[in-house]
XYZ file of C-alpha atoms in Angstrom:
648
model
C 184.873 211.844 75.026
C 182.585 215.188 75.128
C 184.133 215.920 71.995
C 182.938 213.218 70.511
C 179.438 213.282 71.540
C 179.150 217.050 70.710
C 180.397 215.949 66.923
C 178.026 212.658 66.713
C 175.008 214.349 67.257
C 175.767 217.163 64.974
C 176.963 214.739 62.380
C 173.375 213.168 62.521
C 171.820 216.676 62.376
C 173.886 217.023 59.022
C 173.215 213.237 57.955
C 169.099 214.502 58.556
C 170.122 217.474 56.134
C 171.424 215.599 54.048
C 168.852 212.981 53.208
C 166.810 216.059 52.622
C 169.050 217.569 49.915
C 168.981 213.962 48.442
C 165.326 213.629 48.479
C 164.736 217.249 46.392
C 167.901 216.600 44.043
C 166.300 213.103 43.248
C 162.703 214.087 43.435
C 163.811 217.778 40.934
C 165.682 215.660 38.713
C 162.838 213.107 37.902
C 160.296 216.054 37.785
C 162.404 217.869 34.669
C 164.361 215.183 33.572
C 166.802 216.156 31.191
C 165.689 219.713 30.323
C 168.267 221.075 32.467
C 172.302 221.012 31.468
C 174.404 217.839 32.567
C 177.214 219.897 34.132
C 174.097 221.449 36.330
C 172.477 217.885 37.337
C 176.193 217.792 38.240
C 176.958 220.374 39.898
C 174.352 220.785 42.133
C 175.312 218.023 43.943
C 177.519 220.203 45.398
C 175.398 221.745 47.759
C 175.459 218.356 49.204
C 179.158 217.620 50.205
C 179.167 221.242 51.316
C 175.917 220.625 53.566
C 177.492 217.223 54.831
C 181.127 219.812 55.392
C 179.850 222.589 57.126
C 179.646 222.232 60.907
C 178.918 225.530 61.449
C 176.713 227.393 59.125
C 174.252 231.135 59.814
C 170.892 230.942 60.101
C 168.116 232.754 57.054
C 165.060 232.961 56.350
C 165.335 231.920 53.495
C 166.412 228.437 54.724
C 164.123 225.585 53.684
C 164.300 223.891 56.965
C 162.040 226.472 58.323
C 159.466 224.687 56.870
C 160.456 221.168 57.665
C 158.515 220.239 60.974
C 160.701 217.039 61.116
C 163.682 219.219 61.333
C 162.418 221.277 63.836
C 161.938 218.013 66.025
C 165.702 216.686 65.118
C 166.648 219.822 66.479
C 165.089 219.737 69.841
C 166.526 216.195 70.373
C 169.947 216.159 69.428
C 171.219 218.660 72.048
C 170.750 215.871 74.016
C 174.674 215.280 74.497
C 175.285 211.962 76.386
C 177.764 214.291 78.764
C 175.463 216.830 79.741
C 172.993 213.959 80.447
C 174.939 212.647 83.480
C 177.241 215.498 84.463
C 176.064 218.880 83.599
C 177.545 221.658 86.006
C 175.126 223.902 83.522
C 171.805 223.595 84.923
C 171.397 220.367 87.339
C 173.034 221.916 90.144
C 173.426 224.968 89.070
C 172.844 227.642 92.029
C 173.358 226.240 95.905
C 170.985 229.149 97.361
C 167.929 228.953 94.511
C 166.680 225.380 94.739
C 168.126 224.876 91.396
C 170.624 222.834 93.372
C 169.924 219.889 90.637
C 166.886 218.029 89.279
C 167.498 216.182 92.669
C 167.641 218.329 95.407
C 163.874 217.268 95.643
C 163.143 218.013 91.607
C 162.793 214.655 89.870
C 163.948 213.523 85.962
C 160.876 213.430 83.762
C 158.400 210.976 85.103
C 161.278 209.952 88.050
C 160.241 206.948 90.423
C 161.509 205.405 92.927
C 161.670 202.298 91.990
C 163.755 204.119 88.897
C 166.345 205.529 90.779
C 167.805 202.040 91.459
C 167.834 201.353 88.071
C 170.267 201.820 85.372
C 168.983 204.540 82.790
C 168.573 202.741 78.989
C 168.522 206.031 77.436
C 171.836 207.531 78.840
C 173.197 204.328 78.419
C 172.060 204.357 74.330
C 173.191 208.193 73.787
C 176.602 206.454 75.491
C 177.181 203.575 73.322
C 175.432 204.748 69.953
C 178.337 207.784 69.224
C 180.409 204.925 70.504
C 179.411 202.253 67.682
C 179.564 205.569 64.814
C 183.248 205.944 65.979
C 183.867 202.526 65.359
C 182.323 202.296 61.975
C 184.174 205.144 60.710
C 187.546 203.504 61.865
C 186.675 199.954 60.299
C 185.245 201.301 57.391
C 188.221 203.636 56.686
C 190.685 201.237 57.722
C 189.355 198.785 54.835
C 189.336 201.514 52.305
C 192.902 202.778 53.444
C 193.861 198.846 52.933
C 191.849 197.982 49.915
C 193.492 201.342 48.325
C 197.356 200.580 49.800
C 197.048 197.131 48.311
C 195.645 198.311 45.093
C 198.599 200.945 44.657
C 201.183 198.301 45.322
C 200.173 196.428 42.274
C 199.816 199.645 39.771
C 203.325 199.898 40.822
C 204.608 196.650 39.289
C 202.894 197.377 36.255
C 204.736 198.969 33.100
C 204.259 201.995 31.354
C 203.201 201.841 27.834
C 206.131 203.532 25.520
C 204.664 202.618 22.319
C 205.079 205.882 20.520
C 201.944 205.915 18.376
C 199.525 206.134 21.769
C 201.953 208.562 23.047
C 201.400 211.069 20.241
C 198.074 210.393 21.109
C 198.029 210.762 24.426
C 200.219 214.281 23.394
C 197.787 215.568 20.734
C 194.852 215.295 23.520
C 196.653 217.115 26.123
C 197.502 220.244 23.767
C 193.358 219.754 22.773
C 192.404 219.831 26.348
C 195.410 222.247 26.874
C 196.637 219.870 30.063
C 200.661 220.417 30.919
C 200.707 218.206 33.347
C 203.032 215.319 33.201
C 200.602 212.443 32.755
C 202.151 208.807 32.750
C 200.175 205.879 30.431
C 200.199 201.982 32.572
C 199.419 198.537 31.134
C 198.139 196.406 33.287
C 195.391 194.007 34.451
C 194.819 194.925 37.443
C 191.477 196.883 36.096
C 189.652 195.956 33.323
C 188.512 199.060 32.158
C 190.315 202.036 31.631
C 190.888 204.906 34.749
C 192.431 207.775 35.888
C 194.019 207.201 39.664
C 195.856 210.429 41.581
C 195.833 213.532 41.774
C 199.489 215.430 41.758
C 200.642 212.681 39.311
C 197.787 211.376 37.155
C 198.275 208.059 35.923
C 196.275 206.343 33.138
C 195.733 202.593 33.410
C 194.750 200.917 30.639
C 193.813 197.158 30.738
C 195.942 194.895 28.041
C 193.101 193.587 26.259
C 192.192 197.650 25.325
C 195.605 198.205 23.161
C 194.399 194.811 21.567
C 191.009 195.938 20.673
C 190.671 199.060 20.275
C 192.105 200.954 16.995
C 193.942 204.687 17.538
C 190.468 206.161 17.727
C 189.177 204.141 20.258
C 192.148 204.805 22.253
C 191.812 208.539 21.580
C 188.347 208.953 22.957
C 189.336 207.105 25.625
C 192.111 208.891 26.681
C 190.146 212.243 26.219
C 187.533 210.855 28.627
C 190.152 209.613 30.991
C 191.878 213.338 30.691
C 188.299 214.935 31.449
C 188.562 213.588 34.470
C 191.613 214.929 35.428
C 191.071 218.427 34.155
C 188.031 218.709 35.839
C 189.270 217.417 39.156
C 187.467 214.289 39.823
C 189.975 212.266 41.803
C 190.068 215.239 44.617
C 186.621 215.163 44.689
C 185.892 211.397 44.562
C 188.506 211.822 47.805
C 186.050 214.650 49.619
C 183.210 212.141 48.509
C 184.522 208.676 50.191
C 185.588 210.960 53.050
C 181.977 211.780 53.569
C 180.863 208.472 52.983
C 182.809 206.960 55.535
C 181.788 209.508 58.047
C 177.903 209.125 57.297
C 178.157 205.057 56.704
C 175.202 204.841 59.260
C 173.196 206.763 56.423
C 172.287 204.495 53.236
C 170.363 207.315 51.515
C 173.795 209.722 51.368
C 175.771 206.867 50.052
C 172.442 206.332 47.116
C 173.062 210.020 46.333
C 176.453 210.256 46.046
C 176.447 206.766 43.839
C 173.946 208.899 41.812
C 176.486 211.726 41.778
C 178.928 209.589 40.200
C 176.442 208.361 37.251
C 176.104 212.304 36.319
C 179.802 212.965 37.011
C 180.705 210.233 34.006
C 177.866 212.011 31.791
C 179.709 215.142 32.677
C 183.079 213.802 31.850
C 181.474 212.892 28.402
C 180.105 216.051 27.740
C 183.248 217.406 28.173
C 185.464 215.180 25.773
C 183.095 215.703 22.944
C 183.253 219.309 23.259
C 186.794 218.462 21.801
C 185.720 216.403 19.117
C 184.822 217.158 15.306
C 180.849 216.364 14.949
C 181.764 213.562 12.767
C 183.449 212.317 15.749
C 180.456 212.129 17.703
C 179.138 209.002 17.222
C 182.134 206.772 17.046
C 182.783 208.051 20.672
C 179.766 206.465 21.238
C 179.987 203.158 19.852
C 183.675 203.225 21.509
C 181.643 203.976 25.123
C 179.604 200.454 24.026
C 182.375 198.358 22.941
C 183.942 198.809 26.383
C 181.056 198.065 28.161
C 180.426 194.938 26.531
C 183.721 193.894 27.270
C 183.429 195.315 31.350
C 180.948 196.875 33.227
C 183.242 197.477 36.287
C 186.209 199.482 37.902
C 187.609 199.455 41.624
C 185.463 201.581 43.562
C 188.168 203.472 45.313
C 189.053 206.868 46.279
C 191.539 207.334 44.302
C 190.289 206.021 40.281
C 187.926 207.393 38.098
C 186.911 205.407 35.495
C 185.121 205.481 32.054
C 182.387 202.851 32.781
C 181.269 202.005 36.254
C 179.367 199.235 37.921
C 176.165 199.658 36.959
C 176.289 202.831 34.908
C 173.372 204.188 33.006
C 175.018 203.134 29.590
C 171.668 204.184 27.965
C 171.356 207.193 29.751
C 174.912 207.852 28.639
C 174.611 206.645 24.739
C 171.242 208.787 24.870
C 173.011 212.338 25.410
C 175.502 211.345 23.247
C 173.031 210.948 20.688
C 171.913 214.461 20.985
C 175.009 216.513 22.161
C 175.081 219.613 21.698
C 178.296 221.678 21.771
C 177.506 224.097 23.937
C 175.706 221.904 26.208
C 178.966 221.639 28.777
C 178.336 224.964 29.657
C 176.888 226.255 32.853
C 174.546 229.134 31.662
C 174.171 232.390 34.208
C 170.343 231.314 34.411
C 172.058 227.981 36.186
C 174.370 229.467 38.559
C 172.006 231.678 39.492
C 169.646 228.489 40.602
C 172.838 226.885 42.103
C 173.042 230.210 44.023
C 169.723 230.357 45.113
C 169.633 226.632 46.211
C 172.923 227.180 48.030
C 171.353 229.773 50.281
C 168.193 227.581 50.920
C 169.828 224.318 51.641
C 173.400 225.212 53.310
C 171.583 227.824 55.477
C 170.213 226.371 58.778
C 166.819 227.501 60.426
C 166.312 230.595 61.960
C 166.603 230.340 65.738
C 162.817 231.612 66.537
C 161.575 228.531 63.903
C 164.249 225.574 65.327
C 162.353 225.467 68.593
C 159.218 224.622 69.366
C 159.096 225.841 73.245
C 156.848 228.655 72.487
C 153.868 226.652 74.470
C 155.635 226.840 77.307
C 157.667 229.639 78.054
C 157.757 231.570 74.898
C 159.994 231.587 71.877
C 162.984 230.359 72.193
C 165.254 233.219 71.147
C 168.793 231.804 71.823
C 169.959 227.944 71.631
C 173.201 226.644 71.757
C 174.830 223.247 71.182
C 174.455 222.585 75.751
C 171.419 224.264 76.009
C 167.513 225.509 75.744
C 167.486 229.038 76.067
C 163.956 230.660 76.433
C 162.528 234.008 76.038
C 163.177 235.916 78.863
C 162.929 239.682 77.666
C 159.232 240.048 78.679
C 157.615 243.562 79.896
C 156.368 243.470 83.615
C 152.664 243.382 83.846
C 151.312 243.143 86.888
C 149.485 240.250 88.851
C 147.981 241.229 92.347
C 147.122 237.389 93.141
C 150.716 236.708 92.021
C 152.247 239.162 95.053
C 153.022 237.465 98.351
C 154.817 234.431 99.915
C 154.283 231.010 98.589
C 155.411 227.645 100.271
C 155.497 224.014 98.112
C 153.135 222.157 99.242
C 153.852 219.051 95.954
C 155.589 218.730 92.610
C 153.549 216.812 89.726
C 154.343 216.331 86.655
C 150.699 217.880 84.706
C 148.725 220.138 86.845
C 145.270 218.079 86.794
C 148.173 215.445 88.754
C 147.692 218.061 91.562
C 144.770 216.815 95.013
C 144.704 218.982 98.014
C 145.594 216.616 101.172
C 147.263 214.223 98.482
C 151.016 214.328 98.243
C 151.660 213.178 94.743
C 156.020 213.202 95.021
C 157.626 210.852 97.291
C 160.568 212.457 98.857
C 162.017 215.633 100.109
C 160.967 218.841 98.282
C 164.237 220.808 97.852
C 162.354 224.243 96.771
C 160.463 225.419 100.714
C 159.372 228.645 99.371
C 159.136 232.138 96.847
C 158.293 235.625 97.754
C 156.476 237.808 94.664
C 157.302 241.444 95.379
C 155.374 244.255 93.860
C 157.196 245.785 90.680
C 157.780 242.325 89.467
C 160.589 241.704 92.104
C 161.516 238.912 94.056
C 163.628 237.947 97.189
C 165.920 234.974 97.354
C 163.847 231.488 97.209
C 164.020 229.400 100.521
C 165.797 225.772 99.793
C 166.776 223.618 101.535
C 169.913 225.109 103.374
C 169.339 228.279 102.031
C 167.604 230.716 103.879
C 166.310 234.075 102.644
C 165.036 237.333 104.660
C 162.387 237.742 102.418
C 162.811 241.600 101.959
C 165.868 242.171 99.954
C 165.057 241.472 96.244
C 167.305 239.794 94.131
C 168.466 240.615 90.330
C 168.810 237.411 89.034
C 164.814 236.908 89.651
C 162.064 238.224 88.118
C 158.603 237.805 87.298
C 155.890 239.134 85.216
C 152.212 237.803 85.019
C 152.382 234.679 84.045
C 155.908 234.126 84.158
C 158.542 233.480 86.697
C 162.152 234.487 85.202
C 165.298 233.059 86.434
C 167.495 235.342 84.373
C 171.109 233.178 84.885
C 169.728 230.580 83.767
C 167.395 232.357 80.912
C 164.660 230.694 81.625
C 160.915 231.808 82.335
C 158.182 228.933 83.889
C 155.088 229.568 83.101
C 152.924 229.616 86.294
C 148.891 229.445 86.759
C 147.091 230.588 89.712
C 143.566 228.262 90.884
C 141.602 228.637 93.976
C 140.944 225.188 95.447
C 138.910 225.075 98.306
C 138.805 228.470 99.719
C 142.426 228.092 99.011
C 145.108 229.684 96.754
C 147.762 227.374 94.416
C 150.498 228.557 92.002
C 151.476 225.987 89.631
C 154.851 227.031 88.389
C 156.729 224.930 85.779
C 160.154 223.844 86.925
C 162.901 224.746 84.331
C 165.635 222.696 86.085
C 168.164 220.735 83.601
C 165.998 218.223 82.263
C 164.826 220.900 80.397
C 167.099 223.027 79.316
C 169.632 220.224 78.405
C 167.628 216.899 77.923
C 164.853 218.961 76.436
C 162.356 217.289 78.615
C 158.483 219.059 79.575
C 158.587 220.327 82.451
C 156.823 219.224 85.808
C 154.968 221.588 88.161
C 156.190 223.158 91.758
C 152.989 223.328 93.474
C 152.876 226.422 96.014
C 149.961 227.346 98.177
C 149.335 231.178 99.450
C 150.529 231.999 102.797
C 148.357 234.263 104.464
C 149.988 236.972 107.521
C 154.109 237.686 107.465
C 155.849 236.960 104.456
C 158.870 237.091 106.764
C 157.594 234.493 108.931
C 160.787 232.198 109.996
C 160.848 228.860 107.337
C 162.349 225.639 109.029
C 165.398 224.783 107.537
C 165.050 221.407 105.737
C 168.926 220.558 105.724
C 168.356 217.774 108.344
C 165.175 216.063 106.039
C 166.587 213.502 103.770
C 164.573 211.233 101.754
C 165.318 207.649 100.792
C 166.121 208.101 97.887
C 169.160 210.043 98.227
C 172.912 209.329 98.768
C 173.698 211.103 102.087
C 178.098 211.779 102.120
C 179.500 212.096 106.186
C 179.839 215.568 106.683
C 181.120 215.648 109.865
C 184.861 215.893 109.403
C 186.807 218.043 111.830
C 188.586 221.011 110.890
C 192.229 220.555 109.550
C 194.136 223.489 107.959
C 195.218 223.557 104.217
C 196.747 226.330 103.997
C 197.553 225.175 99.718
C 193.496 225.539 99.520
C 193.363 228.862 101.410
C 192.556 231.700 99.259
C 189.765 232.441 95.694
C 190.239 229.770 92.865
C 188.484 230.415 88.988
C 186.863 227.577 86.926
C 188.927 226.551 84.153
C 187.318 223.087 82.777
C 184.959 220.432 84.008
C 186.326 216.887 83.081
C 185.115 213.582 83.991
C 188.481 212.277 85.273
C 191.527 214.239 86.570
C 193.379 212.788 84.240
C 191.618 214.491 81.514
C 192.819 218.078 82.265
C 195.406 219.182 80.085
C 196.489 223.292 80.362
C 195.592 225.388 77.894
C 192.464 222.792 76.178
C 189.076 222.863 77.595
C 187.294 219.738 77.850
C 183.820 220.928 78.707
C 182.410 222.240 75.591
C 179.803 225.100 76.664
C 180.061 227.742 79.758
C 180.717 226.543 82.956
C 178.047 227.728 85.278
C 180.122 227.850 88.298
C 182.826 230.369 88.257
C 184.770 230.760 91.143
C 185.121 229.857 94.997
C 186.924 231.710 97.989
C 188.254 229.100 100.826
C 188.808 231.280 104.076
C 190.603 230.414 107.122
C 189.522 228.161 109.492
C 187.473 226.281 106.812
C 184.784 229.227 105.773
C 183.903 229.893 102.692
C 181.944 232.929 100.845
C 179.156 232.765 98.798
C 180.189 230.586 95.401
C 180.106 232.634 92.124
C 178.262 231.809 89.680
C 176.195 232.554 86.688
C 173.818 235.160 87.672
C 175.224 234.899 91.190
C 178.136 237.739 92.368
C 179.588 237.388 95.995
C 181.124 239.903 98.190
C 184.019 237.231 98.707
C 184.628 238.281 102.045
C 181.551 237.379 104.289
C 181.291 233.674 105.247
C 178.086 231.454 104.161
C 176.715 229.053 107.028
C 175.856 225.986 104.361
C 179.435 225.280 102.946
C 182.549 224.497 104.980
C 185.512 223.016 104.186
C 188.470 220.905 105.959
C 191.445 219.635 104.240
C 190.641 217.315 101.462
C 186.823 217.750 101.409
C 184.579 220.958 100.411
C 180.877 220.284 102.101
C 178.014 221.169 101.266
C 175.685 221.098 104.276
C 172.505 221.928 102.939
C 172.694 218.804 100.717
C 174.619 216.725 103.253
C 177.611 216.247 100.926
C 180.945 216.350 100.831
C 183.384 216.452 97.849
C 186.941 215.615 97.747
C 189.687 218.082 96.663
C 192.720 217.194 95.278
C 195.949 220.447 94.523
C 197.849 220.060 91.887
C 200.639 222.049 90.958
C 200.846 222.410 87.001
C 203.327 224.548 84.753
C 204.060 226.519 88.040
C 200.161 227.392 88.281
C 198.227 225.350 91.569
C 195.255 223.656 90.218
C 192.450 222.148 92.416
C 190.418 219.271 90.633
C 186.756 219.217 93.051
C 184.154 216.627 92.836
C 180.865 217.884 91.581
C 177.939 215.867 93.590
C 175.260 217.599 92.004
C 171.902 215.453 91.774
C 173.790 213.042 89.531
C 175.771 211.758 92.048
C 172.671 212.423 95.142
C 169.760 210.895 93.249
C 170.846 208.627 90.446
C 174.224 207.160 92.115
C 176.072 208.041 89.199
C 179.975 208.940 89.546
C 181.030 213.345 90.178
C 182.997 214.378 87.396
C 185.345 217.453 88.343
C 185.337 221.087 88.341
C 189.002 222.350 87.727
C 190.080 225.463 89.386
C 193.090 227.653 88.965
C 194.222 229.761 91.692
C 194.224 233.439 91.173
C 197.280 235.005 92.288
């Protein structure tokens, strides 16, 4: 299912390009008219399907949606992937010894209250069911075509060719004009009721009874050249790329408009391109032939797989109008076009550069990096230094905008995970103090920096902007809190408030393992030790699924970097230090804040415990661990899995 959510959202990034293209084709074509070739107003709808085609395409300056704010605000929302909104092993629970333990360990959801947690979240719920309902529409929607198409070919096939040999020679003499060699067969039938051009290997060309009644030798002649345009230019394979497309972006009416409009310039095309074959006294009765059959029919199946010479609703005028003034070199595509074509294809099939797409700047910085998971930030910043930065801070609130902040006021209701930072000089820092995590407050860390005005958590690639105010003889960092809800739901980010500590920076912090608010689920951690010894020994992430059945060797579910990468489970139910992004581990000296006992790996710093299950897969032992990061603590929902292989 991640798949899928991954591909909705960036199908409705390409729909949003799309309607764009739309919009300047229509808007470019009204402004000139017809002082521009019909094979380009044509051909430039190209730059469409490819748009709609291209998943992944580079970034250039020279990309027009650089300059479309509205794009630059699609962009920030659609990373917002329905998976990563209710399990993301990314960023929500990301490192057991920083604090950034989840969103929950004491760091709410944008605007979280309690009365929310209880609640069911509409918004996850939407991003849930809406890629949901697009699935389904492109299933019913092809299914009908796929029918409508099956039932359609069932009756061509009951239908007899036409033998008579005067339309053959015909039907010869305008495949030697066109110089066509393929074997083209000619049906009667009355199934359609105007003539067409269905398949592509085999071209067949179905004209209705009433036409061999009507028409004279002529008539039939431009109509087969028309019909044979089609299939020389290779409008059936296209018309397939084109429903293809439509069915996938049914949820967008303004695609469908443009490719409708596509159509009305691809039969203008296919004329242009049968009277380049004609004698100039020819001309006009391949006109009046184009009006005789649409006062007889103005329709032909809309499917796939036909091409007809008049279509439902066709600009007859338009049509009769270019006619009337064809030229014969007008078919052509001039070097002056395909240079435009060229140009446009760089502006429109290009995305945005990276430093344009987000708008983040205000708060930490360009955003120099972004990926499909995740907000990356700006994080290569020169250390400058910040004397009332330097020294121990302890959390005294969190708030979500700094004027939320009063001194004797406690403005979040529940358990602050984050207890305290140490600024060192030189722009270092030592580990934060969380709760159940400890730090000595002397030995900086690497994965931590800061710089004035900045805090940098460099696994993560973030950097929260922090402010300094004296309050009351008092001094108060308010540093923004880059936890998940930013960096995946693309949420602003609330405020850790920390006040000064004045005296030891080593001074002993109480560990907070035993405080538990309300609001949280609280597992029984107090199993007794029993021996595995199948669990004994250092296991690597592989995947992160939402069920164990989802696992298959050699596919990865999760789409993006896990951020945990391996665990070591000791004897007698120690563990070392998890490693993770950002995070290394000696793998050989125990941590005090995870244990494990057979069938359970806790966690006793958030009072959970998470069961294990060994499998043993293609020879290879594979342990599938619930994941209770804040998801699961805070907002009830169910752990999905890490999956671990163990290393030999």
């Amino acid at each position: 299912m991640n798949l899928i959510y991954t591909l909705f959202y960036k199908i409705v990034q390409l729909s949003f390009m799309g309607s764009f293209i739309v919009a300047c084709i229509l808007l470019s074509k009204k402004l000139i008219k017809d002082r521009i070739g019909v094979k380009f107003q044509y051909a430039i709808w190209f730059i469409l399907i490819f748009r709609l085609m291209l998943l992944i395409s580079p970034s250039s300056n020279f990309s027009v949606y650089n300059y479309v704010p509205a794009y630059e605000n699609t962009m920030m929302n659609i990373p917002v992937v329905y998976h990563n909104t209710e399990k993301t092993p990314i960023n929500d629970n990301k490192d057991e010894r920083v604090g950034k333990t989840d969103t929950s360990n004491g760091v709410p959801l944008e605007s979280l209250k309690k009365s929310e947690l209880k609640s069911f979240d509409p918004i996850a719920l939407a991003k849930k069911v809406i890629p949901f309902i697009w699935v389904c529409g492109v299933f019913i929607i092809g299914s009908i075509i796929f029918i409508i198409n099956t039932l359609f070919f069932n009756r061509i096939k009951k239908c007899p060719h036409i033998n008579d040999p005067s339309v053959l020679t015909i039907l010869d003499d305008c495949k030697n004009l066109m110089k066509l060699s393929k074997n083209i067969c000619l049906v009667k039938t009355n199934v359609v009721k105007t003539p067409c051009v269905l398949n592509i290997i085999k071209p067949i060309i179905l004209i209705p009874e009433y036409s061999l009644e009507k028409f004279n030798l002529a008539d039939l002649k431009y109509i087969l050249l028309h019909e044979l345009a089609h299939v020389k230019r290779k409008d059936i394979f296209i018309n397939y790329i084109v429903s293809l497309l439509c069915i996938i972006y049914w949820f967008n009416p303004l695609i469908w408009y443009g490719f409708h409009k596509m159509r009305e310039d691809r039969e203008i095309c296919c004329d242009s391109l049968a009277l380049s074959f004609l004698r100039d006294d020819e001309v006009k009765s391949y006109g009046f032939s184009i009006i005789k059959i649409a006062e007889i029919s103005l329709w032909a199946p809309c499917l796939p797989a036909v091409a007809g010479i008049i279509n439902k609703n066709s600009k007859i005028k338009r049509r009769i109008e270019m006619i009337k003034v064809f030229k014969k070199n007008s078919y052509r595509l001039p070097a002056f076009a395909l240079v435009v074509l060229l140009l446009a294809g760089i502006a429109f099939l290009t995305e945005a550069t990276e430093s344009k797409a987000s708008s983040t700047e205000e708060m930490a910085g360009s955003t120099d990096e972004t990926s499909t998971h995740q907000i990356v930030d700006k994080i290569d910043y020169p250390f400058v230094d910040d004397e009332d930065a330097v020294g121990k801070w302890e959390t005294v609130d969190f708030v979500r905008e700094i004027e939320d902040f009063k001194v004797n006021v406690t403005s979040w209701q529940g358990g602050l995970y984050l207890k305290s930072i140490n600024l060192l000089p030189n722009g270092q820092m030592t580990q934060p103090v969380a709760s159940g995590i400890t730090s000595d407050e002397t030995t900086p860390i690497d994965w931590m920096t800061w710089t004035k005005g900045y805090i940098i958590h460099h696994g993560d690639k973030t950097a929260g902007k922090y402010a300094i105010k004296e309050i009351d003889g008092s001094k108060y960092m308010f540093w923004e809190w880059k936890s998940g809800d930013y960096t995946i739901r693309g949420m602003k980010p609330s405020y850790y408030v920390l006040k000064q500590v004045t005296g030891s920076t080593t001074e002993e912090v109480p560990n907070s393992a035993e405080e538990t608010s309300t609001q949280r689920i609280v597992d029984k951690i107090d199993y007794p030790f029993v021996n595995d010894e199948d669990a004994v020994g250092k296991w690597e992430t592989v995947d992160f699924v939402e069920e164990i059945e989802d696992f298959k060797v050699n596919e990865v579910s999760w789409q993006g970097d896990p951020y945990l990468l391996s665990i070591n489970l000791l004897p007698n139910g120690q563990m070392t230090q998890p490693v993770a992004v950002g995070i290394t581990s000696d793998e050989t000296t125990p941590v005090d804040w995870m244990t494990w006992t057979k069938g359970y790996i806790i966690h006793h710093g958030n009072k959970t415990a998470g069961k294990y299950t060994i499998k043993e897969i293609d020879g290879s032992k594979y342990m599938f661990w619930e994941w209770k990061s804040g998801d699961y603590t805070i907002r009830g929902m169910k752990p999905s899995y890490y999956v671990f292989k163990k290393v030999k």
